[in-house]
Structure formats: C-alpha cells, structure tokens
Short mmCIF file of C-alpha atoms in Angstrom, two decimals:
data_model
loop_
_atom_site.label_atom_id
_atom_site.label_comp_id
_atom_site.label_asym_id
_atom_site.label_seq_id
_atom_site.Cartn_x
_atom_site.Cartn_y
_atom_site.Cartn_z
CA MET H 77 0.00 0.00 0.00
CA ALA H 78 1.21 3.48 -0.82
CA ILE H 79 2.59 5.82 1.81
CA LYS H 80 0.28 8.71 2.61
CA LEU H 81 1.45 11.94 4.18
CA HIS H 82 -1.27 14.21 5.50
CA GLY H 83 -0.02 17.77 5.57
CA SER H 84 0.86 20.92 3.69
CA TRP H 85 4.16 21.84 2.08
CA MET H 86 4.10 25.10 4.03
CA SER H 87 4.33 23.26 7.34
CA THR H 88 7.81 22.75 8.79
CA ALA H 89 6.81 19.32 10.13
CA THR H 90 5.53 18.17 6.72
CA LEU H 91 8.77 19.42 5.11
CA ARG H 92 10.80 17.43 7.65
CA VAL H 93 8.99 14.21 6.73
CA GLY H 94 8.87 15.01 2.98
CA ALA H 95 12.64 15.59 2.83
CA THR H 96 13.19 12.23 4.57
CA LEU H 97 10.94 10.41 2.09
CA TYR H 98 12.83 12.00 -0.82
CA GLU H 99 16.21 11.05 0.70
CA LYS H 100 14.95 7.47 0.75
CA GLY H 101 13.61 7.69 -2.81
CA LEU H 102 10.14 6.62 -1.64
CA ASP H 103 6.92 7.29 -3.51
CA PHE H 104 4.18 8.88 -1.46
CA GLU H 105 1.00 10.79 -1.81
CA LEU H 106 0.51 14.14 -0.07
CA VAL H 107 -3.09 14.35 1.07
CA PRO H 108 -4.94 17.19 2.81
CA PRO H 109 -4.31 17.41 6.54
CA PHE H 110 -6.55 16.17 9.30
CA GLY H 111 -5.97 17.24 12.90
CA GLN H 112 -2.35 17.93 13.69
CA VAL H 113 0.04 17.75 10.74
CA PRO H 114 1.77 15.75 9.67
CA ALA H 115 0.06 12.40 10.01
CA PHE H 116 1.55 9.47 8.22
CA GLU H 117 0.21 6.17 6.95
CA ASP H 118 2.30 3.26 5.76
CA GLY H 119 0.01 0.31 5.22
CA ASP H 120 -1.81 -0.28 8.52
CA LEU H 121 0.56 1.84 10.56
CA LYS H 122 -0.61 5.36 11.41
CA LEU H 123 1.74 7.82 13.09
CA PHE H 124 1.93 11.44 14.09
CA GLU H 125 4.92 13.52 15.37
CA SER H 126 7.35 14.36 12.57
CA ARG H 127 10.50 13.18 14.37
CA ALA H 128 8.95 9.79 15.19
CA ILE H 129 7.91 9.47 11.53
CA THR H 130 11.36 10.32 10.13
CA LYS H 131 12.98 7.76 12.43
CA TYR H 132 10.51 5.09 11.41
CA ILE H 133 11.21 5.78 7.71
CA ALA H 134 14.98 5.73 8.32
CA TYR H 135 14.85 2.33 10.04
CA LYS H 136 12.15 0.69 7.95
CA TYR H 137 13.83 1.63 4.66
CA LYS H 138 17.37 1.33 6.00
CA GLU H 139 18.74 -0.39 2.92
CA GLN H 140 17.25 2.12 0.51
CA GLY H 141 18.39 5.64 -0.47
CA THR H 142 20.51 7.73 1.88
CA GLU H 143 21.60 6.16 5.19
CA LEU H 144 20.15 8.55 7.79
CA VAL H 145 20.74 6.95 11.20
CA GLY H 146 24.35 5.76 10.94
CA ALA H 147 25.74 2.77 9.10
CA ASN H 148 27.47 1.53 12.26
CA PHE H 149 26.05 1.07 15.72
CA SER H 150 28.89 3.16 17.15
CA GLU H 151 27.61 6.26 15.31
CA MET H 152 24.07 5.87 16.60
CA PRO H 153 24.46 7.43 20.08
CA ILE H 154 26.10 10.56 18.67
CA ILE H 155 23.46 11.00 15.97
CA GLY H 156 20.90 10.44 18.73
CA VAL H 157 22.46 13.17 20.88
CA TRP H 158 22.24 15.77 18.11
CA MET H 159 18.69 14.80 17.22
CA GLU H 160 17.81 15.48 20.87
CA VAL H 161 19.75 18.76 20.82
CA GLU H 162 17.65 19.84 17.84
CA ALA H 163 14.43 18.84 19.59
CA HIS H 164 15.22 20.35 23.00
CA HIS H 165 17.51 23.32 22.33
CA PHE H 166 17.12 24.37 18.70
CA ALA H 167 13.43 23.71 18.00
CA GLY H 168 12.05 25.90 20.83
CA PRO H 169 13.58 29.28 19.96
CA SER H 170 13.70 28.66 16.19
CA THR H 171 10.02 27.71 16.06
CA LYS H 172 9.19 30.90 17.98
CA LEU H 173 11.06 32.96 15.37
CA VAL H 174 9.28 31.20 12.50
CA TRP H 175 5.94 31.88 14.17
CA GLU H 176 6.68 35.52 14.98
CA LEU H 177 8.51 36.54 11.80
CA CYS H 178 7.00 34.34 9.07
CA ILE H 179 3.55 33.09 10.07
CA LYS H 180 2.23 36.08 12.05
CA PRO H 181 2.92 38.65 9.29
CA MET H 182 1.31 36.30 6.76
CA ILE H 183 -1.93 36.05 8.73
CA GLY H 184 -1.84 39.64 9.96
CA ILE H 185 -1.12 39.26 13.70
CA PRO H 186 1.23 41.83 15.32
CA VAL H 187 4.76 40.58 16.08
CA ASP H 188 5.77 40.32 19.77
CA GLU H 189 9.22 41.93 19.84
CA THR H 190 9.98 40.67 23.36
CA VAL H 191 9.50 37.08 22.23
CA VAL H 192 11.63 37.73 19.13
CA GLU H 193 14.51 39.16 21.16
CA GLU H 194 14.42 36.41 23.77
CA ALA H 195 14.30 33.66 21.13
CA THR H 196 17.11 35.34 19.16
CA GLY H 197 19.36 35.38 22.24
CA LYS H 198 18.66 31.75 23.01
CA LEU H 199 19.14 30.58 19.44
CA ASN H 200 22.40 32.50 19.16
CA GLY H 201 23.71 30.63 22.22
CA VAL H 202 22.68 27.29 20.68
CA LEU H 203 24.39 28.21 17.39
CA ASP H 204 27.61 29.04 19.26
CA VAL H 205 27.63 25.39 20.40
CA TYR H 206 26.89 24.26 16.82
CA GLU H 207 29.72 26.45 15.51
CA ALA H 208 32.20 24.67 17.80
CA ARG H 209 30.79 21.25 16.87
CA LEU H 210 30.85 21.97 13.13
CA ALA H 211 34.38 23.39 13.28
CA LYS H 212 35.50 19.84 14.09
CA ASN H 213 32.87 17.77 12.28
CA LYS H 214 31.45 18.00 8.80
CA TYR H 215 27.96 17.20 10.07
CA LEU H 216 26.35 17.30 13.53
CA GLY H 217 26.37 13.51 13.86
CA GLY H 218 29.94 13.13 12.55
CA ASP H 219 31.33 12.59 9.05
CA GLU H 220 28.05 11.71 7.37
CA PHE H 221 24.75 13.51 6.79
CA SER H 222 21.99 12.12 9.03
CA LEU H 223 18.58 12.88 10.48
CA ALA H 224 20.38 15.03 13.06
CA ASP H 225 21.09 17.50 10.23
CA LEU H 226 17.92 16.97 8.24
CA HIS H 227 15.62 17.82 11.16
CA HIS H 228 17.00 21.39 11.15
CA LEU H 229 16.26 22.18 7.50
CA PRO H 230 12.66 23.51 7.66
CA ASN H 231 13.11 26.05 10.48
CA ILE H 232 16.40 27.39 9.12
CA ARG H 233 14.85 27.80 5.68
CA TYR H 234 12.13 30.05 7.11
CA ILE H 235 14.41 32.07 9.40
CA LEU H 236 16.72 32.82 6.46
CA MET H 237 13.79 34.67 4.86
CA THR H 238 13.71 37.11 7.82
CA PRO H 239 16.01 39.85 9.22
CA LYS H 240 17.26 37.23 11.71
CA ALA H 241 19.09 35.37 8.91
CA SER H 242 22.26 36.92 10.36
CA LEU H 243 22.04 34.44 13.23
CA PHE H 244 23.19 31.83 10.73
CA THR H 245 25.38 33.90 8.40
CA SER H 246 27.40 35.21 11.38
CA HIS H 247 28.50 31.64 12.24
CA PRO H 248 30.91 30.56 9.44
CA HIS H 249 30.86 26.81 10.10
CA VAL H 250 27.11 26.83 10.54
CA SER H 251 26.84 28.66 7.19
CA ARG H 252 29.11 26.13 5.49
CA TRP H 253 26.99 23.31 6.96
CA TRP H 254 23.73 24.95 5.81
CA SER H 255 25.07 25.38 2.24
CA ASP H 256 25.95 21.71 2.21
CA ILE H 257 22.75 20.25 3.65
CA SER H 258 20.38 22.62 1.83
CA SER H 259 21.86 21.79 -1.58
CA ARG H 260 20.96 18.11 -1.32
CA PRO H 261 18.60 17.10 -4.15
CA ALA H 262 15.97 15.74 -1.73
CA TRP H 263 15.78 19.04 0.14
CA THR H 264 15.85 21.11 -3.05
CA LYS H 265 12.80 19.17 -4.22
CA ALA H 266 10.88 19.60 -0.94
CA ALA H 267 11.81 23.30 -0.71
CA ALA H 268 10.60 23.95 -4.28
CA LEU H 269 7.22 22.42 -3.41
CA SER H 270 7.13 24.62 -0.31
CA ASP H 271 7.94 27.74 -2.36
CA ALA H 272 5.07 26.93 -4.67
CA ALA H 273 2.71 26.54 -1.69
CA ILE H 274 3.52 29.87 0.00
CA PRO H 275 0.93 32.50 -0.94
CA LYS H 276 2.49 35.31 -2.96
CA GLN H 277 2.32 38.79 -1.43
CA ALA H 278 -0.07 41.00 -3.36
CA MET B 43 37.75 2.37 20.18
CA VAL B 44 37.30 -0.32 17.58
CA ALA B 45 33.68 -1.30 17.28
CA LEU B 46 32.64 -4.31 15.29
CA ASP B 47 29.14 -3.97 14.01
CA PHE B 48 27.02 -6.75 12.68
CA ARG B 49 23.34 -7.42 12.47
CA VAL B 50 21.37 -10.20 14.10
CA ARG B 51 17.78 -10.52 12.94
CA GLY B 52 17.72 -6.95 11.78
CA ARG B 53 19.08 -5.48 14.98
CA PHE B 54 22.53 -4.07 15.36
CA VAL B 55 24.76 -5.82 17.80
CA SER B 56 28.00 -4.22 18.76
CA SER B 57 31.00 -5.84 20.31
CA VAL B 58 33.49 -3.39 21.60
CA VAL B 59 37.10 -4.33 21.26
CA GLY B 60 39.67 -2.04 22.80
CA CYS B 61 37.79 -1.50 26.00
CA ILE B 62 39.68 -4.40 27.51
CA VAL B 63 38.66 -4.00 31.11
CA ARG B 64 35.03 -3.03 30.91
CA MET B 65 34.55 0.04 33.08
CA VAL B 66 31.38 0.57 35.00
CA VAL B 67 29.20 3.10 33.18
CA LYS B 68 29.57 6.54 34.77
CA LEU B 69 26.41 8.60 35.06
CA HIS B 70 27.22 12.23 35.83
CA GLY B 71 24.29 13.92 37.51
CA ALA B 72 22.50 14.22 40.82
CA ALA B 73 20.25 11.67 42.50
CA PHE B 74 17.36 14.14 42.83
CA ALA B 75 17.55 15.53 39.28
CA ALA B 76 14.89 14.45 36.79
CA CYS B 77 16.91 13.70 33.66
CA PRO B 78 19.63 11.63 35.38
CA ARG B 79 16.78 9.71 37.06
CA ARG B 80 15.33 8.93 33.61
CA VAL B 81 18.67 7.39 32.60
CA ALA B 82 19.10 5.52 35.90
CA ALA B 83 15.62 3.97 35.54
CA CYS B 84 16.58 2.69 32.08
CA LEU B 85 19.94 1.32 33.27
CA TYR B 86 18.22 -0.57 36.12
CA GLU B 87 15.61 -1.99 33.70
CA LYS B 88 18.43 -3.18 31.43
CA ASN B 89 20.58 -4.53 34.32
CA VAL B 90 23.48 -2.29 33.30
CA GLU B 91 25.83 -1.61 36.18
CA PHE B 92 26.60 2.07 36.70
CA GLU B 93 28.12 4.53 39.11
CA LEU B 94 26.47 7.90 39.85
CA VAL B 95 29.08 10.67 39.77
CA ASN B 96 27.58 13.52 41.74
CA VAL B 97 27.54 16.97 40.12
CA ASP B 98 26.70 19.76 42.60
CA LEU B 99 23.98 21.57 40.67
CA PHE B 100 23.29 24.15 43.39
CA ALA B 101 26.99 25.10 43.39
CA GLY B 102 26.83 25.42 39.58
CA ASP B 103 29.43 22.71 38.95
CA HIS B 104 27.66 21.87 35.68
CA LYS B 105 28.54 25.32 34.27
CA LYS B 106 32.27 25.07 35.05
CA PRO B 107 34.78 24.73 32.17
CA GLU B 108 35.76 21.13 32.98
CA PHE B 109 32.13 20.02 32.88
CA LEU B 110 31.46 21.98 29.67
CA GLN B 111 34.08 19.72 28.07
CA LEU B 112 31.66 16.85 28.68
CA HIS B 113 28.44 18.70 27.83
CA PRO B 114 28.54 21.90 25.73
CA PHE B 115 25.22 23.13 27.15
CA GLY B 116 26.30 22.50 30.76
CA LEU B 117 23.49 20.19 31.77
CA VAL B 118 23.09 16.75 33.34
CA PRO B 119 23.17 13.85 32.70
CA VAL B 120 26.35 12.92 30.86
CA ILE B 121 27.35 9.29 30.28
CA GLN B 122 30.88 7.96 30.09
CA ASP B 123 30.97 4.39 28.86
CA CYS B 124 34.51 3.28 27.96
CA ASP B 125 35.62 5.95 25.51
CA LEU B 126 32.11 6.98 24.52
CA THR B 127 30.98 10.22 26.19
CA PHE B 128 27.54 11.56 25.37
CA PHE B 129 24.54 13.45 26.74
CA GLU B 130 20.77 14.06 26.35
CA SER B 131 18.77 11.70 28.53
CA ARG B 132 16.41 10.52 25.77
CA ALA B 133 19.32 9.76 23.42
CA ILE B 134 20.96 7.82 26.25
CA ILE B 135 17.90 5.69 27.07
CA ARG B 136 17.35 4.87 23.37
CA TYR B 137 20.99 3.84 23.07
CA TYR B 138 20.97 1.46 26.05
CA ALA B 139 17.54 0.05 25.18
CA GLU B 140 18.86 -0.82 21.70
CA LYS B 141 22.39 -1.84 22.69
CA TYR B 142 21.11 -4.31 25.30
CA ALA B 143 17.99 -5.31 23.38
CA GLY B 144 18.28 -8.90 24.62
CA GLN B 145 19.04 -8.07 28.26
CA GLY B 146 16.64 -7.01 31.02
CA THR B 147 13.27 -5.52 30.12
CA ASP B 148 12.52 -5.08 26.42
CA LEU B 149 11.84 -1.34 26.17
CA LEU B 150 11.51 -0.85 22.39
CA GLY B 151 9.18 -3.67 21.35
CA LYS B 152 9.71 -6.56 18.97
CA SER B 153 9.01 -4.95 15.60
CA LEU B 154 9.65 -1.72 13.75
CA GLU B 155 5.95 -0.93 14.03
CA ASP B 156 6.12 -1.36 17.85
CA ARG B 157 9.13 0.90 17.93
CA ALA B 158 7.47 3.54 15.74
CA THR B 159 4.54 3.77 18.14
CA ILE B 160 6.89 3.95 21.13
CA GLU B 161 8.90 6.70 19.40
CA GLN B 162 5.69 8.60 18.71
CA TRP B 163 4.76 8.64 22.42
CA LEU B 164 8.34 9.44 23.39
CA GLU B 165 8.02 12.51 21.16
CA VAL B 166 4.70 13.37 22.80
CA GLU B 167 6.44 13.18 26.19
CA ALA B 168 9.31 15.35 24.97
CA HIS B 169 7.23 18.00 23.15
CA TYR B 170 3.93 18.17 25.06
CA PHE B 171 4.35 16.72 28.56
CA ASN B 172 7.89 17.73 29.45
CA GLU B 173 7.66 21.51 29.10
CA PRO B 174 4.61 22.19 31.30
CA ALA B 175 5.63 19.45 33.77
CA PHE B 176 9.11 20.95 34.09
CA SER B 177 7.79 24.52 34.40
CA LEU B 178 5.22 23.55 37.02
CA ALA B 179 7.63 21.46 39.10
CA PHE B 180 10.33 24.11 38.82
CA GLN B 181 8.06 26.91 40.03
CA VAL B 182 6.66 24.89 42.93
CA LEU B 183 9.83 23.08 44.01
CA TYR B 184 12.87 25.14 43.09
CA ALA B 185 11.99 28.80 42.41
CA GLU B 186 12.20 29.74 46.10
CA LYS B 187 15.34 27.67 46.67
CA LEU B 188 17.00 29.65 43.88
CA GLY B 189 15.84 32.95 45.38
CA GLN B 190 13.05 33.59 42.87
CA GLU B 191 9.41 34.35 43.57
CA PRO B 192 7.24 31.48 42.18
CA ASP B 193 5.47 32.78 39.05
CA LEU B 194 1.75 32.20 39.53
CA ASN B 195 0.99 32.80 35.86
CA VAL B 196 3.43 30.07 34.82
CA ILE B 197 1.92 27.71 37.42
CA LYS B 198 -1.57 28.36 36.07
CA SER B 199 -0.74 28.06 32.37
CA SER B 200 1.41 24.95 32.90
CA GLU B 201 -1.41 23.27 34.79
CA GLU B 202 -3.83 24.11 31.97
CA LYS B 203 -1.47 22.65 29.38
CA LEU B 204 -0.93 19.49 31.44
CA THR B 205 -4.68 19.06 31.84
CA LYS B 206 -5.05 18.91 28.04
CA VAL B 207 -2.10 16.54 27.63
CA LEU B 208 -3.37 14.19 30.36
CA ASP B 209 -6.84 14.17 28.77
CA VAL B 210 -5.18 12.80 25.62
CA TYR B 211 -3.34 10.23 27.77
CA GLU B 212 -6.60 9.21 29.48
CA GLU B 213 -8.13 8.48 26.08
CA ARG B 214 -5.03 6.57 24.92
CA LEU B 215 -4.77 4.55 28.15
CA SER B 216 -8.45 3.60 28.03
CA LYS B 217 -7.59 1.61 24.88
CA SER B 218 -4.06 0.50 25.57
CA LYS B 219 -2.44 -0.66 28.83
CA TYR B 220 0.68 1.47 28.28
CA LEU B 221 1.36 4.48 26.06
CA GLY B 222 3.40 2.54 23.51
CA GLY B 223 1.15 -0.52 23.46
CA GLU B 224 0.40 -3.49 25.72
CA PHE B 225 3.84 -3.54 27.34
CA PHE B 226 5.94 -1.13 29.42
CA SER B 227 8.40 0.77 27.23
CA LEU B 228 10.63 3.83 27.05
CA ALA B 229 7.51 5.88 26.30
CA ASP B 230 6.22 5.20 29.83
CA LEU B 231 9.62 5.23 31.52
CA SER B 232 10.43 8.69 30.21
CA HIS B 233 7.48 10.15 32.19
CA LEU B 234 8.57 8.82 35.59
CA PRO B 235 10.82 11.68 36.80
CA PHE B 236 8.54 14.67 36.24
CA ALA B 237 5.33 12.79 37.08
CA HIS B 238 6.99 11.81 40.37
CA TYR B 239 7.92 15.43 41.11
CA LEU B 240 4.37 16.58 40.44
CA ILE B 241 2.61 13.79 42.35
CA ASN B 242 4.90 13.30 45.33
CA ASP B 243 6.73 16.59 45.79
CA SER B 244 4.51 19.35 44.37
CA GLY B 245 0.99 18.48 45.58
CA LYS B 246 -0.24 18.08 41.98
CA GLY B 247 -1.22 14.41 42.25
CA TYR B 248 -4.86 15.23 41.46
CA LEU B 249 -3.89 15.91 37.83
CA PHE B 250 -3.14 12.18 37.57
CA HIS B 251 -5.47 10.64 40.19
CA ASP B 252 -8.58 12.41 38.83
CA ARG B 253 -8.19 10.41 35.62
CA LYS B 254 -9.02 6.72 36.06
CA HIS B 255 -6.74 5.22 33.43
CA VAL B 256 -3.89 7.67 33.97
CA SER B 257 -4.07 6.94 37.69
CA ALA B 258 -3.91 3.15 37.17
CA TRP B 259 -1.04 3.61 34.71
CA TRP B 260 0.89 5.72 37.22
CA GLU B 261 0.35 3.14 40.01
CA ASP B 262 1.65 0.46 37.67
CA ILE B 263 4.75 2.18 36.29
CA SER B 264 5.81 3.85 39.54
CA SER B 265 5.71 0.55 41.44
CA ARG B 266 8.33 -1.05 39.20
CA PRO B 267 11.42 -2.16 41.18
CA SER B 268 13.66 -0.11 38.85
CA TRP B 269 11.93 3.15 39.78
CA LYS B 270 12.02 2.29 43.49
CA LYS B 271 15.76 1.80 43.19
CA VAL B 272 16.11 5.17 41.47
CA LEU B 273 14.39 6.87 44.40
CA GLU B 274 16.84 5.22 46.80
CA LEU B 275 19.88 6.56 44.95
#
C-alpha cells in the first residue's frame, strides 16, 4: 500500500517528513491534513509527530536511499544526541522565530518583539555550540549527513527569509553546513514544493 | 575504540574491542535531578551496572569549564561508557535500550511498528508533557530555593497545558495498557521523573489521580522495582 502523508508543504513538520521520504527515494501521496500535521500512513501503521515518523522511515527503509541513522552502531548514540539537541535546544527558539517573523505577518497578527529578542538570544547561544561542533565535524552527527542534520532544515529555511538570517550567516561553520545540507537534491525538491505553496504577497 | 558492528535478525549488535577491562558506566548527575533519574531507571531496567558521579547543581558545577568539556550546554546527565561520552537523557535511554535489546526488560518492542509507536509517544512526552511538567515542578519546588518568587501565571498556564495533555493520555490509556502498546516501554519510563515530582513533591497528584486510566497507569509504572531503586539513589 502506498505511503500517505497528511499535511501541507508550508508546514515545517511536513517538510521534515517530505525531505526524509525523498532522501529514501520513496513514492508517497501528499493528502490534505486532518488534525495535527503531519500524520503518516504506511500500510496499517498510522503515526503522528514528525521526528517519530522520520525515524521510522529511516529504520524501515534502511537499505534504501541515503543512510540517515548511521551505518554503524557506534555512530548511533552521537546522531541520537544531536537529534535530541535539535528537539530540545534548537526547535524551541527557532520555532518561535518562525511563528513571529513568518507566520504572524502572513496572517496579519502583530509581532511580539519581546518574544523575538528572547528567542534570538537563546538561538544565538545554541548556534555558538553548533559552531564549535561543526568546526570539528562536517555534520552534527559526525562525518556523514543524518537525520540530526535533516531535522534542522525547515526552520532554518524560514528564518533565512527574515532579518534574523544573520544568526546563521554570522557563524561561518554553521553557514558552510547549511550550504551543504540545503543543496541536497531531496531538500531542493521539498523546498521547491514549499515555495510553490507559500501564498504570494499582493 | 574499535567497534565491530554486525546485524542479528535486523538489529545491530556491537561488540566493543579495545575497552579491555570493561569500566562501570559513569552517570554524571544528581540523585534528585529528573533527567539523570530517567537514565538511571533505564539502566536498572536493562541490568546495566553504573556509578552515579555527583555533580553539585546548586553550586553550579555543571557550568564550570571542565564540565562543559563533557556537555557543551552544561546540563546533566552525561554518560561515560569506555571511551564513549555523550549526553541528552532521551538519546541515552534509546541507546541502552537498543544496545542491550536482549538483556533485562525489552523497552523498544519486537518490531519496527512497535518501535514507531513507542517513538511517537516518546516525542509526545518530549514535546507536550515535558515543558509544562518541568515549568510547574520548577516553580513549585525550586523557584524559592534559587531565590526567585514562584510565578503564579506560569503555574496556572502549565497546569492548563498538562490538563489537556493528560486528557489525551486518558483516552489513549483507556484503549491500551501502556502508552506505547500493551507492554511497558521507554515511552512510559520517560514520564517517571517529572510525574513523580508533580505527584509526590509538588501536591499536583490530582492531575493524575482524577483520571481513572492515567491513575492506574501511574500506580503500575511507579511501582516497578527499577523506579524504586532510582528513588533510593
């Protein structure tokens, strides 16, 4: 049975899962969302939570497409650490910036500058740690691209469209890393679909 | 370290060569702290011997340069296992649950589909339960100790968020004995530290006890010998 992804290409969570499916070279059908996006169906299995879905795809289709969770068991804990860092340190402040600077202006809600400044400070501190990590490692999980990198793509993409893009461009190793991971064909494909889905300003 | 990796029935099995005398796993943290407790509960379930290396959190030892070498964000826990040093409690419990899949309690299920459902509820714990549970417990238990006035607005909003999350749990647990399925797993284990703070130390037990299935689930998971041992650390 075909894989179904309920969501919208504008959603960061849908993009996270879509990029993973493209890395694995899997066919899927994007269907309109129900409830919280994304929801995912693979045969009888139904899942929500984008990071649980990407992990399932990475393990289930391990032998296919890009290896995303480490070819060796010894790499797994380190990839796991940086997936958790994304979820617990990066996602909080970066999601706040996406909400304040991308979504709110689009739907016409005033931006809360206090939230923006607080999130900017926190994210800058997180990126200082990334800068040190990426000065010594090509990717967050080590020498190879993995889900630890991929999970960051959607939020960074949106923040780079805002005046807070300097958070990333001011960190040279983070910038080098972003250029690398965002030029992957799977991400280019997902990002193009997202571009097409964003309403054009009148 | 030289690690030999091979697969047995689809699972990775690692044999570590080069760690000739197997050291006891070192868990850097504090016995009262939530995230080290999460790791300790997992290590007890998996029968992995470990030593708790105390980090004085009130003295700020976790923010000192030597500790920042172990953990760039200056937090606990950190694990040292032979020459592997790593952090993030939920990465640690996944690692040990997978590494010792055939030892102690099975915490990730038998199939990829089991694991996917467990991962889903682990994410729910991390993204929906953890934040309000941490904020509520912090305000009630530690704000005063750290010389801050407890923030009543945070207490109120955290309790409202937890109410919604636990309503979802009540629904889930009316259909399934545990969050991840019919067996105890990492998805349940990961809730133990903050649920314990709220129920036993913060006077917020009613959030759990007022919900029939959540209450029965809590009685079940908190009476496991592994969790009792954690509380004796």
